């Protein structure tokens, strides 16, 4: 088990404003596995990801990474290095005033790794960007290229886990395809473990082995890729989501509100 | 021919955004900013006046036609003439030369206040914005208290308490001008502190200091620079106001506000004593405002 | 449902308590600040009270009366206590209680400031909005020039020049003060604002005289406010005009004026209120200078005179009053904000 | 233009501190007090030698030279309607001494104090007051003191009815009138305006002016413009240039009222450098007497390097000092200070101090003395003897050399705690040569006028040569610009200018 | 599918002049819309929204819009005065924007915003307009219109917001509706409801709909016809049901790049762009 989460609860705020966002979630992800999280906006997907990454600190329960329990508050540099995160918005995830070279050398500096030039050259290759992009600024790059840089930044520390928070939802279909292919290739080459969050059933199904469907902070169903493709699903909510993503189908128009 | 070619080559190199080195990237950025700035005639005019001010201040002895302190009762209150470009004051001193030397005082106050206020504003604002929680609470309460006073009134109170004099005026003005800067830095910090690239750095283990210095500060810098430039205009006005009320630079140092105030005694017979320093204040403060506006176009295109 | 109501009430209460706490701490800070300034003064307060002749015994007595032998925090408590009892001490220039002085001079400043902010708002806001709507046209440039000049002109100098030209040269405006001598003292109270009082008393001659006197200083102050307000309303308006809902409004078929005034303006009302508040506080700054120039017997002149003669009680009283007004106005704008903006209700 | 029956005076009221005659001692207050109140005697501005009756119809001095008996005018009433009696006179003078504020010097300097005043000043019947001086003094000095604003007679009944915490009505009289003078206070707004109305029942007949208005107008140019436009009748705070303008076009009358004081530079003798005689003398060579006299000081002073002003006995016209930087340098070298020194010079704000001080500063700089000017209200600091150099001017309550000399040339106890803080010599910590001090008091006791004049004359010469710590340069004058329509407005050297003599065309 | 199209566009070109150069964002676009649902798809920046807005002339004043023909019910839209154009906007042609969070005025109540259109175009009194608005809200299946009318935009959910937007834009019964990604800000489940309502109203009232989207699956199942845009040009026009038989390599590429829920692919095909597509 690369990641083991048990009894995870997350509550934001206190008193009257308390917002119980994740309610008792358990799951495990094996080494080299790709685990998907789907669900509608605000159901708590990013929060779970954040708890594992160390971004969200108000959680209770247990999270183990590579067998090692992690603390809510502080994390060792070595622990941080094991898992890296890729965000949804390629426009917001790169510092607008750092060149790509700087973006990529920052993590190396933080972790005190020396042969920076070599590593940067290598990782640019891996994500399929030309070397001369090192001196460019993010605003000179397209969305897909930026997302590649974000992935490169995550990879440059040689992590074992990539936490992907809707990595393609801001991209066009054609670019999305490139990134999805890249992610697939990287996983195969490096044996990485993925936790992929998305609201796009097709994307999750394309990439993941197992898929958890979330509603209001809870897992309503954990299913497999095959079951998802076949439509062999037990929970009505999962079926609703799957149908919805297949295209337009008139529903009985009694309003929900 | 070759020269031209070389120049063309340089221009092309500067304009190209397919960078070959970090130096190229920086040079390109600077060049493009310069192009954008210099295409704005008003801002350019502002820069010109500011440069002139700096020149006048640094080379005052060369620009001045007289000793700004030399008195001559026989020549008191002479109207502008070729000998005394802007006339003479009640002690027979040459107004033009005093104006030129006054640029030193003005520049001294402006720069000193800015140098004090910039870092304070940065530290307070960034700390409050980034650390949040009670640090933010306390720091913002303090800035609120300072902000509750109109700035000149507060500067007056401080000057009165500290005593007249240029250094005290600097302290008094600095004390009243840092809160808006801190506010601005805090607001900017807040917009960036949750940005994905900051979170990414945090999750990779970057220290707080690193995040503040390498991520947040460079992003706040443009708007702070703009603000500080615009602030310089108000510093000049506040300093002049203090000088006007007799709390700024003390004699014989020529200071424009004090000159205008002193000249008011002679308003009806020697209008130039008031008019000339007043126009100088107006022009320089206008120049800083124009410069700030121009910088905004260059540094912060989203607000243009 | 019942439960919810209680929660709501609790929340409202909590909000109230926190905002009151914020105001109180700010007020407290204000007191600390003025106290500290008062202590920094090099002038000896005992001498200020004793005046020209004194002996050591009298000195010691006053020293103790003032509590200067007590530890600082006790002195501060005294200070706060006195202020809570509206006792700002005696001005040693006017020999009056500072509170009485303030009550006398403040209406003059308030009158000036209110007129000025009205002028500034009535002219500045539309100018800013029009220049935003007609971005890049001559009116936009005009607004920009007006704004920049207003930001760059030393107001005391402008005032002086106005007097030189319009009083000494052309004789269009009076040379200073609030009113012509022969009309002085004809109306007194209830507000202390001459124009208003004259209107209430139907003393039209007094009214015109007061109006004639206030016009130049109010216009000058109003100009400074207008410069600021037009700039701010322009940028607020520009921001709104780029919003998506403006596109919706246009897609509905609304004409430009409706879009600007009905849709966009509604969205900047609250922001405008805040900057008008700020402008008003800024006016008090300008008033300090302009009152000196125009011999306007208001708070500003009182303050500068007090500064000249190191009359610290008066200085602190005036500064505290100005701080207090600023806080109150900000508070008021906050309340109105909550009331006007549905998003904060 | 101003109405025919009103007099409008433009002035600067900033320094005015209330209208209690036993407290206020600024020039503007005193002019007002002179008209709100009456005193026992008065001196006409152009005849300071001979006292005239005011509330006292007659007086006599006993053989011992110490006992003065005053007959009080009958039928005088206060503005409140209360009759004025000897009781009021007695109580007023007691009040002056007991309050012990600045004007108290009018009586205290002759030896009156809290303990003895009740026995020494007393009414003997409803119309008679006896004043007994503790020592023998020249009787003109005593009468001159009684004519000064401090000895104004106040309405005892009214004051006591408004008494709070045994303050003898002090709180009330800050801004209210309890007098019997030709005018009564109508309204007073500090730093704005003060109005008085004619007292129709004045014992000497109702004044011609129905109302007098004093207007706060700190700007010289504004005063000038208003005077030109006829919107004010008298301007009291005009700058030299504005006065020059008037003088050259002759549109108004310019009165140069002598003031019994000097522009002085006080050198603190506690300071090692400033206490060297050569340094003190050097300052006398650093003043540009001629340049200042023709410009800045033209309407503010008359050059005089001694300490007895024009018109008083013992006046001396000799003025040996001139601006001479080289001489000053030589003196400094002699004092062991060839490279000069740096000192702070404190001065009040406004004309002509500021211009004068800047001129001094420039000349001093040439001699190697760096003066930092501090402009503001530093009287307190001077009084504490902690100013290096203090530049100001003095004015006196008595039209007699004694008060000036006492201040400039007597200092019986130069210790920090001495009760002499009113004296300029003490404030500068100047240990005045003993024989000079003795002469000062001998002259005050001298009852023979010629002998007195001789003593003063010799004091004057001595002062000139002893390199004093108080460097005098100009004798003070106060200039008033009076509109042509006004007649009968005559500035008084001790500031008690009366308005009941004023008429307007 | 009546004989005369509602809107007929020929060679529409839209260019935004900037400091340096004039870049046409839409080039030579031609299409007709009848009383049917026409979709426009294409990647980001391909000019979809620009086309939609050009029809209503909603672009900034200095935008250059040219066309050989742009006729709406026989009237030349480009020749109309601004005043006449205003009478068409919201009345004859309406537009639904993507995100109700931003496209509703945050400080006006829902009722006021919906009624405003009715007052403007139907010249109704305030009271009648209110009633109409209430009716309209009911039509978009809002249960308690009275209450919703008094709410402010931040107080309603995304799905409800979009239904309010629809009611506001359809209250004057326009003939043509342009919907610019009307559901892409909504969750899958809500999206279906909103689309159903839109479908009902459009079909029920016999309106034309221009549906802009980048979701191929959605357009395929929702619309009658599809225009595919690339770099400001329409590269292909198809019946929605025949999308799979697209001939243009761009359309084919898009379809292949799409991960599918029902027919899993191991690798997704990557679109290879041919510069010639942009020239066409
Ligand atoms: N830092 C925070 N403080 C308070 N509330 C938060 C915070 N972060 C998230 N929330 C709340 O928690 C809930 C879940 O948020 P989360 O970001 O995990 O949703 P999500 O499933 O990722 O949604 P989306 O698909 O929109 O990204 C939301 O209601 C959100 O408002
Ligand atoms: N007001 C404008 N000024 C200048 N350029 C514009 C303007 N509006 C759009 N553009 C440009 O026109 C092109 C087409 O934009 P448009 O918004 O129509 O694309 P789109 O197909 O709707 O894309 P998306 O799917 O991202 O909404 C883009 O390159 C855009 O940058
Ligand atoms: Mg999320
Ligand atoms: Mg679009």
Tab-separated table of C-alpha atoms and ligand atoms in Angstrom, chain A residues 45-47 88 165-166 197, ligand 3:
chain	number	residue	atom	x	y	z
A	45	UNK	CA	-12.413	15.755	-3.597
A	46	UNK	CA	-9.735	18.401	-3.448
A	47	UNK	CA	-9.924	18.401	0.311
A	88	UNK	CA	-6.108	22.212	-12.144
A	165	UNK	CA	-6.311	17.659	-9.033
A	166	UNK	CA	-8.293	17.891	-12.245
A	197	UNK	CA	-9.391	13.870	-8.945
F	3	LIG	MG1	-11.508	20.723	-6.364
